[in-house]
Coordinates of C-alpha atoms in Angstrom, one line a residue:
A1 CA 0.1 -0.6 -0.2
S2 CA 1.3 3.7 -0.7
K3 CA 1.8 6.0 2.0
K4 CA -0.1 8.7 1.9
R5 CA 1.7 12.0 1.4
K6 CA 1.2 14.4 3.5
S7 CA 0.3 18.3 2.3
P8 CA 1.9 20.7 4.5
E9 CA -0.6 21.7 6.1
D10 CA -0.6 18.5 7.4
H11 CA 2.4 18.4 9.8
D12 CA 1.6 17.8 13.1
E13 CA 3.2 21.0 14.9
P14 CA 3.2 21.5 18.6
P15 CA 0.4 23.6 20.1
H16 CA 1.6 27.4 20.0
E17 CA 2.1 28.1 24.0
E18 CA 2.8 31.5 26.2
P19 CA 6.1 31.8 27.8
P20 CA 5.5 32.0 31.4
A21 CA 5.3 35.4 33.0
V22 CA 8.0 36.5 34.8
N23 CA 7.3 38.8 38.0
E24 CA 10.1 41.3 37.4
A25 CA 9.7 42.7 40.8
Q26 CA 10.6 40.0 42.4
E27 CA 14.1 39.6 43.7
P28 CA 15.8 36.7 44.6
L29 CA 16.0 35.4 48.3
P30 CA 19.7 36.5 49.9
D31 CA 21.6 33.5 50.4
E32 CA 21.7 32.4 54.4
D33 CA 25.7 32.7 54.3
D34 CA 25.6 36.3 53.2
A35 CA 23.0 37.4 55.3
K36 CA 24.8 35.4 58.4
F37 CA 28.3 37.5 57.8
A38 CA 26.2 40.6 56.4
L39 CA 28.2 43.9 57.8
H40 CA 25.4 46.6 59.0
P41 CA 25.9 49.8 57.5
D42 CA 26.6 51.2 61.1
D43 CA 29.0 48.8 62.2
P44 CA 32.4 50.5 61.1
P45 CA 31.9 53.7 63.5
N46 CA 30.8 51.4 65.9
F47 CA 34.1 49.3 65.6
L48 CA 35.9 53.0 65.7
K49 CA 34.8 53.2 68.7
L50 CA 36.5 50.1 70.3
C51 CA 40.1 51.0 68.2
T52 CA 39.8 54.5 69.6
A53 CA 39.8 52.4 73.2
L54 CA 42.4 50.1 72.2
R55 CA 44.5 53.2 71.0
I56 CA 44.2 55.1 74.6
L57 CA 44.6 52.0 76.7
T58 CA 47.8 50.9 75.0
K59 CA 49.7 54.0 75.7
R60 CA 52.9 54.3 77.8
K61 CA 51.1 57.0 80.7
L62 CA 47.7 56.6 81.5
T63 CA 45.3 58.9 83.1
D64 CA 42.0 58.7 85.2
L65 CA 40.1 60.8 82.8
E66 CA 41.4 58.4 79.9
I67 CA 40.7 55.3 81.6
E68 CA 37.0 56.8 81.7
T69 CA 36.7 57.4 78.5
A70 CA 38.1 54.6 77.2
D71 CA 35.8 52.2 79.1
G72 CA 32.8 54.7 78.1
L73 CA 33.7 53.6 74.4
I74 CA 34.0 50.1 75.1
R75 CA 30.4 49.6 77.1
E76 CA 29.5 51.8 73.9
Y77 CA 30.6 49.8 71.5
G78 CA 29.3 46.1 73.5
T79 CA 25.2 47.9 73.8
E80 CA 25.5 48.8 69.5
L81 CA 26.5 45.7 69.1
I82 CA 23.6 44.5 70.5
T83 CA 21.5 46.9 69.1
L84 CA 22.7 46.1 65.2
Y85 CA 23.1 42.4 65.8
G86 CA 20.7 41.3 68.5
S87 CA 22.6 39.4 71.6
A88 CA 23.3 35.9 70.0
V89 CA 26.6 37.7 69.0
I90 CA 28.0 38.9 72.3
K91 CA 30.7 36.6 73.2
P92 CA 32.5 36.1 76.7
N93 CA 35.6 38.1 75.6
H94 CA 32.9 40.9 75.2
H95 CA 31.9 41.1 79.2
F96 CA 35.5 40.3 80.0
A97 CA 36.4 43.6 77.9
I98 CA 34.0 46.0 80.3
H99 CA 36.9 45.2 82.9
V100 CA 40.2 46.3 81.4
G101 CA 38.8 49.9 82.5
T102 CA 39.1 48.5 86.3
C103 CA 42.7 46.3 85.6
A104 CA 43.9 49.6 84.0
R105 CA 43.1 51.7 87.2
N106 CA 44.3 48.8 89.3
F107 CA 48.1 47.9 88.0
G108 CA 48.7 50.6 85.6
P109 CA 49.0 50.7 81.3
L110 CA 48.6 47.7 80.2
H111 CA 52.1 46.9 78.8
D112 CA 52.6 46.6 82.6
F113 CA 50.6 43.3 83.0
W114 CA 49.5 41.8 79.8
T115 CA 50.5 38.2 79.0
F116 CA 51.8 38.2 75.3
L117 CA 55.0 37.2 76.4
F118 CA 53.4 34.1 78.2
E119 CA 51.0 33.3 75.1
R120 CA 54.2 33.4 72.9
L121 CA 55.6 30.6 75.1
N122 CA 53.0 28.4 75.5
K123 CA 52.4 28.5 71.7
V124 CA 56.2 27.5 71.9
L125 CA 55.9 24.4 74.3
K126 CA 52.7 23.6 72.4
S127 CA 54.8 23.2 69.0
Y128 CA 56.8 20.6 70.4
K129 CA 56.6 16.8 69.9
T130 CA 55.9 15.0 72.8
N131 CA 55.3 11.0 71.0
N132 CA 51.8 11.2 73.6
H133 CA 54.1 10.7 76.6
G134 CA 52.6 10.5 79.8
N135 CA 53.2 10.0 83.7
G136 CA 56.1 12.6 84.5
E137 CA 57.5 11.9 80.9
L138 CA 55.7 14.7 79.3
E139 CA 57.1 17.0 81.7
T140 CA 60.4 16.2 81.0
T141 CA 60.2 16.0 76.9
F142 CA 59.3 19.7 77.5
F143 CA 62.0 20.3 79.4
Q144 CA 64.0 18.9 77.5
E145 CA 63.0 20.2 74.2
F146 CA 63.2 24.0 75.9
H147 CA 66.6 23.6 76.7
R148 CA 67.9 22.6 73.0
T149 CA 65.9 25.4 71.7
C150 CA 67.9 27.6 73.9
E151 CA 71.2 26.0 73.4
I152 CA 70.5 26.1 69.7
G153 CA 69.4 29.7 70.3
R154 CA 72.7 30.7 71.8
L155 CA 74.9 29.4 69.3
T156 CA 72.8 31.3 66.3
F157 CA 73.7 34.2 68.3
S158 CA 77.5 33.4 69.0
L159 CA 77.9 33.3 65.1
Q160 CA 76.9 37.0 64.6
R161 CA 79.6 37.9 66.4
Y162 CA 82.0 37.1 63.6
P163 CA 82.5 40.3 60.8
E164 CA 79.3 40.9 59.0
Q165 CA 80.5 40.1 55.7
S166 CA 81.5 36.1 56.7
L167 CA 80.0 33.0 56.6
P168 CA 78.9 32.5 60.1
F169 CA 77.5 35.8 60.6
Q170 CA 75.1 35.3 57.5
T171 CA 74.5 31.8 58.4
S172 CA 73.4 33.2 61.6
R173 CA 71.4 35.9 59.9
L174 CA 69.4 33.5 57.5
M175 CA 69.0 30.8 60.4
V176 CA 66.9 33.2 62.3
K177 CA 64.6 34.6 59.2
A178 CA 64.3 30.9 57.5
S179 CA 62.5 29.9 61.3
N180 CA 61.1 33.4 62.3
E181 CA 57.7 32.0 61.6
E182 CA 58.5 28.6 62.9
R183 CA 58.2 29.2 66.2
G184 CA 59.5 26.3 68.3
T185 CA 62.4 25.2 65.5
V186 CA 65.7 25.6 65.1
A187 CA 66.1 29.0 66.1
G188 CA 62.0 29.9 66.5
L189 CA 63.0 31.0 70.3
A190 CA 66.2 32.9 69.2
A191 CA 64.2 34.8 67.0
L192 CA 61.8 35.2 69.9
S193 CA 64.5 36.4 72.1
Q194 CA 66.0 39.3 69.2
E195 CA 62.5 40.8 69.0
L196 CA 62.5 41.3 72.9
D197 CA 65.7 42.5 73.3
D198 CA 65.1 44.4 70.4
V199 CA 62.3 46.7 72.1
N200 CA 63.9 46.9 75.3
D201 CA 67.3 48.1 73.5
D202 CA 65.0 50.9 71.6
A203 CA 62.8 52.1 74.6
V204 CA 65.9 53.5 75.9
R205 CA 67.7 55.1 72.9
S206 CA 66.7 58.5 71.8
Y207 CA 67.9 58.8 68.3
D208 CA 70.1 55.8 66.8
L209 CA 70.9 54.2 63.1
S210 CA 70.2 50.5 62.0
P211 CA 74.0 49.1 62.2
R212 CA 73.2 47.0 59.5
H213 CA 73.7 49.6 56.2
Q214 CA 74.9 49.0 52.5
T215 CA 77.3 51.9 50.8
Q216 CA 75.8 52.1 47.4
V217 CA 75.0 54.5 44.3
M218 CA 72.1 56.2 44.5
S219 CA 68.8 55.9 42.3
S220 CA 68.7 58.6 39.6
D221 CA 65.4 60.2 41.3
T222 CA 66.8 60.2 44.8
Y223 CA 70.1 61.9 43.4
Q224 CA 68.2 64.3 41.3
M225 CA 66.1 65.2 44.6
L226 CA 68.8 65.3 46.6
A227 CA 70.5 67.6 44.9
R228 CA 67.9 70.1 44.6
T229 CA 67.2 70.0 48.5
I230 CA 70.8 70.3 49.3
C231 CA 70.4 73.7 47.0
M232 CA 67.6 74.8 48.9
R233 CA 69.1 74.1 52.4
F234 CA 72.6 75.0 51.8
P235 CA 72.2 78.4 49.0
L236 CA 75.8 79.2 49.9
T237 CA 76.8 76.1 48.6
P238 CA 75.3 75.1 45.2
V239 CA 75.7 71.5 44.2
H240 CA 74.7 69.5 40.8
C241 CA 74.4 66.2 39.5
Q242 CA 77.5 65.0 38.0
Y243 CA 76.0 64.3 34.5
E244 CA 74.4 67.9 34.6
Q245 CA 76.0 71.2 33.7
P246 CA 76.4 73.7 36.6
L247 CA 73.6 76.4 37.0
V248 CA 76.4 78.5 38.7
P249 CA 80.2 78.8 38.4
H250 CA 80.7 77.8 42.4
S251 CA 78.4 74.6 42.3
L252 CA 80.3 71.8 42.9
P253 CA 79.4 67.8 42.0
L254 CA 77.2 65.9 44.0
N255 CA 78.6 62.6 45.4
P256 CA 76.4 60.0 44.3
G257 CA 77.2 57.3 47.1
A258 CA 75.7 57.2 49.9
V259 CA 74.9 54.7 52.9
F260 CA 71.5 53.3 53.3
F261 CA 70.2 51.9 56.7
E262 CA 67.4 49.6 57.6
Y263 CA 65.8 51.8 60.4
V264 CA 65.9 54.7 62.5
I265 CA 64.9 55.2 66.2
V266 CA 63.5 57.7 67.5
N267 CA 62.1 58.4 70.7
G268 CA 62.4 54.6 71.6
K269 CA 60.2 54.1 68.2
R270 CA 61.9 52.2 65.5
Y271 CA 60.9 52.9 61.9
Y272 CA 62.2 51.0 58.8
A273 CA 62.8 52.3 55.6
S274 CA 60.7 50.5 53.2
R275 CA 62.6 50.4 50.1
T276 CA 66.0 49.1 52.0
V277 CA 63.9 46.0 54.0
G278 CA 61.1 45.5 51.6
F279 CA 57.9 45.9 53.9
N280 CA 56.6 49.0 55.2
K281 CA 54.5 48.0 58.0
S282 CA 56.6 50.4 60.1
S283 CA 57.4 52.9 57.8
F284 CA 54.3 55.2 58.5
V285 CA 55.1 58.7 60.3
H286 CA 53.6 61.8 61.4
T287 CA 55.6 64.6 61.2
I288 CA 55.3 68.2 62.8
I289 CA 56.9 70.9 60.6
P290 CA 57.9 74.5 61.8
R291 CA 56.6 77.1 59.2
S292 CA 59.3 80.3 58.4
T293 CA 56.3 82.4 58.7
G294 CA 55.7 80.9 62.5
G295 CA 53.3 77.7 63.8
V296 CA 53.6 74.3 62.7
A297 CA 52.7 71.6 59.6
H298 CA 51.9 68.3 59.8
G299 CA 52.8 65.7 57.5
Y300 CA 52.2 62.0 57.6
G301 CA 54.0 60.0 55.0
E302 CA 55.9 56.6 54.3
I303 CA 59.7 56.7 54.8
L304 CA 61.2 55.1 51.6
E305 CA 65.0 55.6 52.3
I306 CA 67.2 56.4 55.0
F307 CA 70.6 57.2 54.1
Q308 CA 73.8 59.0 54.6
V309 CA 76.0 61.3 51.9
T310 CA 79.3 62.7 52.5
Q311 CA 79.5 65.9 50.7
Q312 CA 82.7 68.0 49.5
F313 CA 82.1 71.4 50.5
R314 CA 84.6 74.5 50.3
A315 CA 85.1 73.9 53.8
G316 CA 85.7 70.6 53.8
G317 CA 84.0 67.5 54.0
Q318 CA 80.9 67.4 56.0
S319 CA 78.2 63.7 56.7
L320 CA 74.5 64.6 56.1
W321 CA 71.8 62.5 57.4
F322 CA 68.5 62.4 54.8
A323 CA 64.9 60.4 55.0
R324 CA 63.3 60.1 51.6
M325 CA 59.4 60.8 52.3
R326 CA 56.3 59.5 50.0
W327 CA 54.3 62.3 51.3
F328 CA 50.5 61.6 51.6
K329 CA 48.2 64.6 50.3
A330 CA 44.3 64.7 51.9
W331 CA 41.5 63.7 50.7
E332 CA 39.3 66.3 49.5
G333 CA 36.6 64.7 48.2
Q334 CA 33.5 64.0 49.9
R335 CA 33.6 61.7 52.8
D336 CA 31.5 60.9 56.0
N337 CA 33.1 62.1 59.3
V338 CA 33.1 58.5 61.2
W339 CA 34.4 60.3 64.3
K340 CA 31.6 62.9 64.4
N341 CA 29.8 60.5 67.1
L342 CA 32.8 59.8 69.4

């Protein structure tokens, strides 16, 4: 039997259906995890209350008025935290914090009695391998391992008595640097001791430069900037870069070599040169600059380089010390003053 050929009108086609209507006003529900960790818009100003309190309490000297101010800020922070997120957000540490003011009144600044050193040593002890010893063997293992670490630390620092360019000295520096983040291993305790010694030594110094330094040629931008600075500060003894033509006949060529230091200590505080050491965690400073017309100007910036230049002037050689800065400019755009409620 022959098959009947279908005409174009006979093709089976699915019935045309309208697509389901989409409610454009409907918004996707927020993810539960996102809602859990969402930051309230009023949280940053409230958090700054805690920051202000901590900045007051960590000062070397405290007055009763400052303690009362810090105590009030901590209590306001906790109260507003409940308002923003509910009482479930409160932890035991929030309660402990309201007693910090009382402790400061009884015992003085927090630097005098806080337990960061003990916590660090506890971390050192916990990092030792004890092999599940018990019945008195654990204490013996701790004792032996602690003394072994101390002996290695003494050995490491005894190597630093050699000349700076010698192999023993360089080896000791590498050992300390490599284990600086591994407390409880090799020279971990030695690195901790070095940090504590540095802090104690710095506290009694009003001004000093790092013993580690290197002599090298200045970069072109530092070299040119230094020439302009010397000409402005000492107009009677102008200098010029060696590869430039002098602007005045009695100008002297500027020495391109300098001694670069890692840090400078001013009033017990250590400030690092970020370009020299490779980090800027302690390179930001607030400077007060006297104006020639009277008054002072406040400057905020980052120390890039600290160096010494020995320059030959008409009266003979003279050593000059400089710090190259990256100055910050005040933001002049629109902003919210988060401190207005404090």
